[in-house]
Short mmCIF file of C-alpha atoms in Angstrom, two decimals:
data_model
loop_
_atom_site.label_atom_id
_atom_site.label_comp_id
_atom_site.label_asym_id
_atom_site.label_seq_id
_atom_site.Cartn_x
_atom_site.Cartn_y
_atom_site.Cartn_z
CA MET A 1 154.55 222.82 20.25
CA SER A 2 152.79 219.52 20.96
CA ARG A 3 149.53 218.57 19.25
CA LEU A 4 147.80 218.63 22.64
CA MET A 5 148.88 222.24 23.23
CA GLN A 6 147.80 223.20 19.71
CA THR A 7 144.36 221.67 20.33
CA GLN A 8 144.03 223.50 23.64
CA MET A 9 144.87 226.76 21.85
CA LEU A 10 142.14 226.04 19.29
CA VAL A 11 139.67 225.50 22.13
CA ASP A 12 140.67 228.74 23.84
CA GLU A 13 140.47 230.68 20.57
CA ALA A 14 137.04 229.26 19.73
CA VAL A 15 135.67 230.06 23.21
CA GLY A 16 137.09 233.59 22.98
CA ALA A 17 135.59 234.12 19.53
CA LEU A 18 132.16 232.99 20.73
CA GLN A 19 132.32 235.31 23.71
CA SER A 20 133.10 238.23 21.41
CA GLN A 21 130.25 237.39 18.98
CA ILE A 22 127.40 236.44 21.31
CA ASP A 23 125.85 239.01 23.64
CA ASP A 24 122.33 237.61 23.82
CA THR A 25 120.46 234.29 23.92
CA ALA A 26 121.67 231.76 21.37
CA ILE A 27 120.05 228.56 20.11
CA ILE A 28 122.15 225.64 18.98
CA ALA A 29 121.00 222.55 17.11
CA CYS A 30 122.51 219.52 18.86
CA SER A 31 122.27 216.30 16.87
CA GLY A 32 124.64 214.39 19.13
CA GLY A 33 127.23 214.13 16.35
CA VAL A 34 130.80 215.27 16.85
CA ASP A 35 130.45 218.63 15.09
CA SER A 36 127.32 219.93 16.82
CA THR A 37 128.35 218.53 20.20
CA VAL A 38 131.75 220.21 20.04
CA ALA A 39 130.06 223.48 19.05
CA ALA A 40 127.60 223.10 21.95
CA VAL A 41 130.29 222.42 24.56
CA LEU A 42 132.41 225.35 23.32
CA ALA A 43 129.37 227.64 23.35
CA HIS A 44 128.37 226.46 26.82
CA ARG A 45 131.86 227.30 28.08
CA ALA A 46 131.72 230.68 26.35
CA VAL A 47 128.26 231.98 27.21
CA GLY A 48 126.81 229.59 29.80
CA SER A 49 123.16 230.36 30.56
CA LEU A 50 122.72 232.34 27.32
CA LEU A 51 122.85 229.03 25.43
CA HIS A 52 119.60 227.21 24.58
CA CYS A 53 120.38 223.68 23.30
CA VAL A 54 117.78 221.92 21.18
CA TYR A 55 117.74 218.39 19.79
CA VAL A 56 115.29 218.01 16.91
CA ASP A 57 113.92 214.52 16.36
CA THR A 58 113.11 214.68 12.67
CA GLY A 59 111.77 211.13 12.52
CA LEU A 60 114.84 210.37 10.40
CA MET A 61 117.20 209.43 13.21
CA ARG A 62 118.98 206.13 13.79
CA LYS A 63 117.68 203.44 16.12
CA HIS A 64 117.76 204.53 19.81
CA GLU A 65 119.50 207.77 18.81
CA SER A 66 117.27 210.28 20.59
CA GLY A 67 117.61 208.59 23.97
CA GLU A 68 121.37 208.19 23.60
CA VAL A 69 121.88 211.86 22.71
CA ALA A 70 119.75 213.05 25.64
CA GLY A 71 121.78 210.85 27.99
CA MET A 72 125.10 212.14 26.67
CA PHE A 73 124.15 215.79 27.15
CA ALA A 74 122.94 215.05 30.66
CA ASP A 75 126.37 213.53 31.40
CA LEU A 76 128.04 216.64 29.95
CA GLY A 77 126.01 218.82 32.28
CA ILE A 78 124.28 220.69 29.46
CA GLU A 79 120.51 221.12 29.51
CA LEU A 80 118.97 219.81 26.30
CA GLU A 81 115.44 220.36 25.03
CA VAL A 82 114.15 217.53 22.85
CA VAL A 83 111.64 218.58 20.17
CA ASP A 84 109.67 215.88 18.38
CA ALA A 85 109.20 217.33 14.90
CA SER A 86 108.94 214.00 13.08
CA GLU A 87 105.44 214.62 11.71
CA ARG A 88 106.47 218.05 10.45
CA PHE A 89 109.52 216.77 8.56
CA LEU A 90 107.92 213.64 7.11
CA SER A 91 104.82 215.48 5.91
CA ASN A 92 106.90 218.16 4.17
CA LEU A 93 109.08 215.50 2.52
CA ALA A 94 106.13 213.50 1.22
CA GLY A 95 106.38 212.93 -2.53
CA ILE A 96 109.82 214.56 -2.88
CA THR A 97 112.42 212.35 -4.53
CA GLU A 98 115.13 214.71 -5.87
CA PRO A 99 118.14 214.78 -3.47
CA GLU A 100 118.74 218.54 -3.51
CA ALA A 101 115.02 219.21 -3.05
CA LYS A 102 115.05 216.95 0.03
CA ARG A 103 117.96 218.87 1.50
CA MET A 104 116.29 222.22 0.87
CA VAL A 105 113.10 221.07 2.58
CA ILE A 106 115.04 219.74 5.56
CA GLY A 107 117.13 222.90 5.86
CA GLU A 108 114.03 225.07 5.84
CA GLN A 109 112.16 222.92 8.35
CA PHE A 110 115.11 223.03 10.76
CA ILE A 111 115.06 226.81 10.61
CA ARG A 112 111.29 226.92 11.12
CA VAL A 113 111.63 224.74 14.22
CA PHE A 114 114.29 227.06 15.60
CA GLU A 115 112.24 230.13 14.80
CA ALA A 116 109.47 228.60 16.94
CA GLU A 117 112.02 228.02 19.70
CA GLN A 118 113.25 231.58 19.23
CA ALA A 119 109.76 232.86 19.97
CA LEU A 120 109.84 230.96 23.26
CA CYS A 121 113.31 231.94 24.45
CA GLY A 122 113.88 235.24 22.61
CA ALA A 123 117.08 234.09 20.90
CA LYS A 124 119.07 236.38 18.64
CA PHE A 125 121.74 233.90 17.49
CA LEU A 126 121.74 230.44 15.89
CA ILE A 127 124.96 228.47 16.47
CA GLN A 128 125.71 225.72 13.97
CA GLY A 129 128.33 222.98 13.84
CA THR A 130 129.21 223.73 10.22
CA ILE A 131 132.70 222.48 9.31
CA ALA A 132 134.83 223.12 6.22
CA PRO A 133 133.64 220.16 4.09
CA ASP A 134 130.02 221.30 4.58
CA TRP A 135 130.41 224.66 2.86
CA ILE A 136 132.99 223.38 0.36
CA GLU A 137 130.59 220.68 -0.90
CA SER A 138 127.63 223.07 -0.82
CA GLY A 139 129.26 225.19 -3.53
CA GLY A 140 129.50 228.94 -3.96
CA GLY A 141 131.71 231.23 -6.01
CA GLU A 142 133.57 229.06 -8.51
CA ARG A 143 132.84 225.81 -6.61
CA ASP A 144 130.24 223.41 -8.01
CA VAL A 145 127.47 222.21 -5.71
CA ILE A 146 128.36 218.61 -4.89
CA LYS A 147 125.54 218.34 -2.37
CA SER A 148 123.91 221.10 -0.33
CA HIS A 149 124.34 220.56 3.39
CA HIS A 150 121.17 221.35 5.32
CA ASN A 151 123.00 223.95 7.45
CA VAL A 152 124.54 225.71 4.45
CA GLY A 153 122.91 225.39 1.04
CA GLY A 154 119.64 224.28 2.61
CA LEU A 155 119.11 227.47 4.58
CA PRO A 156 116.21 229.67 3.43
CA ASP A 157 116.90 233.30 2.51
CA ASP A 158 114.61 234.78 5.14
CA VAL A 159 116.39 233.53 8.27
CA ASN A 160 115.92 236.06 11.05
CA LEU A 161 118.58 234.62 13.35
CA VAL A 162 122.26 235.65 13.31
CA ILE A 163 124.24 232.56 12.24
CA VAL A 164 127.40 231.74 14.24
CA GLU A 165 129.70 228.95 13.05
CA PRO A 166 132.64 228.38 15.43
CA LEU A 167 133.96 225.33 13.53
CA ARG A 168 133.63 226.69 10.01
CA GLU A 169 137.35 226.48 9.12
CA PHE A 170 137.98 223.07 10.71
CA TYR A 171 138.09 219.61 9.12
CA LYS A 172 136.67 216.46 10.72
CA ASP A 173 140.00 215.20 12.13
CA GLU A 174 140.59 218.58 13.79
CA VAL A 175 137.09 218.59 15.27
CA ARG A 176 137.66 215.09 16.66
CA ALA A 177 140.88 216.26 18.30
CA ILE A 178 138.98 219.12 19.95
CA ALA A 179 136.26 216.68 21.06
CA ARG A 180 138.87 214.50 22.77
CA GLU A 181 140.33 217.56 24.49
CA LEU A 182 136.84 218.49 25.72
CA GLY A 183 136.11 214.96 26.96
CA ILE A 184 133.13 214.45 24.68
CA PRO A 185 131.94 210.80 24.61
CA SER A 186 130.99 210.96 20.92
CA SER A 187 134.49 212.08 19.84
CA GLU A 188 134.99 208.83 17.90
CA ARG A 189 131.42 208.50 16.73
CA GLN A 190 131.09 207.96 13.01
CA PRO A 191 129.65 210.85 10.99
CA PHE A 192 125.88 210.99 10.55
CA PRO A 193 124.41 213.40 8.00
CA GLY A 194 122.37 216.34 9.24
CA PRO A 195 119.38 215.36 7.05
CA GLY A 196 119.54 211.94 8.71
CA LEU A 197 118.11 208.91 6.97
CA ALA A 198 116.51 211.16 4.34
CA VAL A 199 119.73 211.00 2.31
CA ARG A 200 119.99 207.23 2.79
CA ILE A 201 116.49 206.62 1.44
CA LEU A 202 116.72 207.13 -2.30
CA GLY A 203 113.42 207.97 -3.88
CA GLU A 204 110.28 208.72 -1.91
CA ILE A 205 110.42 208.93 1.87
CA THR A 206 107.57 207.00 3.50
CA PRO A 207 107.19 205.75 7.09
CA ASP A 208 107.70 202.12 5.97
CA ARG A 209 110.85 202.97 4.03
CA VAL A 210 112.22 204.99 6.97
CA THR A 211 111.65 202.01 9.27
CA ALA A 212 113.40 199.69 6.80
CA CYS A 213 116.41 201.96 6.35
CA ARG A 214 116.69 202.53 10.12
CA GLU A 215 116.72 198.79 10.79
CA ALA A 216 119.22 198.07 7.99
CA CYS A 217 121.57 200.79 9.28
CA HIS A 218 121.34 199.35 12.80
CA ILE A 219 122.20 195.87 11.52
CA VAL A 220 125.23 197.16 9.60
CA GLU A 221 126.48 199.15 12.61
CA THR A 222 125.97 196.26 15.04
CA HIS A 223 127.78 193.70 12.89
CA LEU A 224 130.75 195.92 12.00
CA GLN A 225 131.24 197.15 15.56
CA ALA A 226 131.17 193.55 16.85
CA ALA A 227 133.57 192.38 14.13
CA ALA A 228 136.00 195.20 14.92
CA ALA A 229 135.82 194.44 18.66
CA GLU A 230 136.67 190.81 17.90
CA GLY A 231 139.60 191.80 15.69
CA LYS A 232 138.02 190.47 12.50
CA CYS A 233 138.36 193.81 10.69
CA GLU A 234 139.17 197.44 11.30
CA LEU A 235 136.23 199.63 12.23
CA PRO A 236 135.51 201.78 9.15
CA TRP A 237 135.46 205.58 9.38
CA GLN A 238 131.82 205.53 8.31
CA TYR A 239 129.46 202.62 7.74
CA PHE A 240 125.73 202.39 7.06
CA ALA A 241 123.00 201.08 4.79
CA ALA A 242 121.06 202.95 2.13
CA LEU A 243 117.70 201.89 0.74
CA LEU A 244 117.41 201.99 -3.06
CA PRO A 245 114.17 202.30 -5.04
CA VAL A 246 115.31 199.36 -7.14
CA LYS A 247 113.06 196.30 -7.03
CA SER A 248 114.02 192.84 -8.11
CA VAL A 249 112.52 189.36 -8.00
CA GLY A 250 113.39 187.19 -5.03
CA VAL A 251 112.11 184.07 -3.32
CA HIS A 252 111.11 183.30 0.27
CA GLY A 253 110.41 179.60 0.66
CA ASP A 254 108.20 178.75 -2.29
CA ALA A 255 106.86 182.29 -2.65
CA ARG A 256 107.91 184.82 -5.26
CA VAL A 257 108.65 188.26 -3.78
CA TYR A 258 109.36 191.60 -5.39
CA GLY A 259 111.43 193.65 -2.97
CA GLU A 260 113.75 196.64 -2.76
CA THR A 261 117.54 196.71 -2.53
CA VAL A 262 119.77 197.70 0.37
CA VAL A 263 123.32 198.84 -0.32
CA VAL A 264 125.93 198.56 2.42
CA ARG A 265 128.52 201.35 2.49
CA ALA A 266 131.71 201.34 4.58
CA VAL A 267 134.68 203.62 3.97
CA ILE A 268 138.10 204.56 5.31
CA SER A 269 138.82 208.29 5.50
CA LEU A 270 140.55 211.00 7.50
CA ASP A 271 138.36 214.05 7.02
CA GLY A 272 135.61 212.99 4.62
CA MET A 273 137.04 214.92 1.68
CA SER A 274 138.27 211.67 0.11
CA ALA A 275 137.65 208.05 1.04
CA SER A 276 138.40 204.45 0.09
CA TYR A 277 135.95 201.60 0.46
CA SER A 278 136.65 199.29 3.41
CA PRO A 279 137.71 195.72 2.55
CA ILE A 280 135.12 194.05 4.79
CA PRO A 281 135.57 190.23 4.93
CA HIS A 282 132.96 188.31 2.96
CA ASP A 283 131.70 186.30 5.94
CA ILE A 284 130.79 189.53 7.75
CA LEU A 285 129.01 190.90 4.68
CA ALA A 286 127.17 187.58 4.32
CA ALA A 287 125.96 187.77 7.93
CA ILE A 288 124.81 191.36 7.40
CA SER A 289 122.94 190.38 4.24
CA THR A 290 121.22 187.44 5.90
CA GLU A 291 120.01 189.47 8.88
CA ILE A 292 118.77 192.35 6.71
CA THR A 293 116.78 190.11 4.37
CA ASN A 294 115.38 188.07 7.28
CA SER A 295 114.46 191.15 9.33
CA LEU A 296 112.91 192.98 6.38
CA LYS A 297 111.33 189.95 4.70
CA GLY A 298 108.88 190.95 2.02
CA GLN A 299 110.29 194.47 1.79
CA VAL A 300 114.00 193.93 1.01
CA ASN A 301 115.25 190.86 -0.84
CA ARG A 302 118.66 191.94 -2.13
CA VAL A 303 121.77 193.36 -0.43
CA VAL A 304 124.82 194.70 -2.29
CA TYR A 305 128.15 196.18 -1.18
CA ASP A 306 129.41 199.50 -2.55
CA ILE A 307 133.11 199.38 -3.52
CA THR A 308 133.33 202.93 -4.89
CA HIS A 309 136.01 205.34 -3.66
CA LYS A 310 135.49 209.08 -3.11
CA PRO A 311 136.05 210.51 -5.65
CA PRO A 312 134.26 209.67 -7.88
CA GLY A 313 131.41 208.69 -5.54
CA THR A 314 130.41 210.66 -2.45
CA ILE A 315 130.30 208.75 0.86
CA GLU A 316 126.55 209.16 1.30
CA TRP A 317 124.42 208.18 -1.66
CA GLU A 318 122.54 211.49 -1.77
#
């Protein structure tokens, strides 16, 4: 049996399973990433008008992300409600620095947003794009908690929605294959964590630090995508910037500055369970560093490149 036929069978099975599980209105969180978009398209095929798709702008999204996601769902013919919950998320994250605590707050706030949506549409089910690495890394049984994913370990105990996870047993490469079969534009999009920039901002999350991290991530993405298009390097599986609460002395002109550090992360992987750092050419890294320090002058004065494999390091820093 060809891989294409196998993928089509997976699609048919997933649609059939959703039809057998869902008999009432269902809400789905659509971030625009591969996992949630595949889950949304499958659910739309399975239950049609029973599906209520919601995109939550947490204030922790990448540059231009909200507009791009809304446009993609319009092209897919799926109605998408955009909820601006940025103030809610940022206020609840204020003062929290521990990574697991951040994830728990984000997981709970997502559920609270969907409970509010449930009151409006009378939903019984919550569909999530959980895939195998999410629940494996979130721990349980004899597995250690590596990091709680907001849609697994971050869920509060008092959820009053029935959780449906059509992709729970799939790995990222399998989900991408399904996305290609479904004609989803974001099938090759690099992974973006559910908690968004919250797990790329180490330490306290403030509006200024969110803005800095967002801009640094955009610079990294722009440079690496352009370099790959020009044949200067292979496009990594995942690539981004993280903002570290590590300050060091720098100089701008004749002025002494005391700024934070940005770490650039780019890895090669198949399914996210293991990864190797990408050997990005030094001239590309130098251009990234120059633009970040110029764009964030006075706030960031040092850029470093992470050459850690997974294991021992995770891909994201938190």
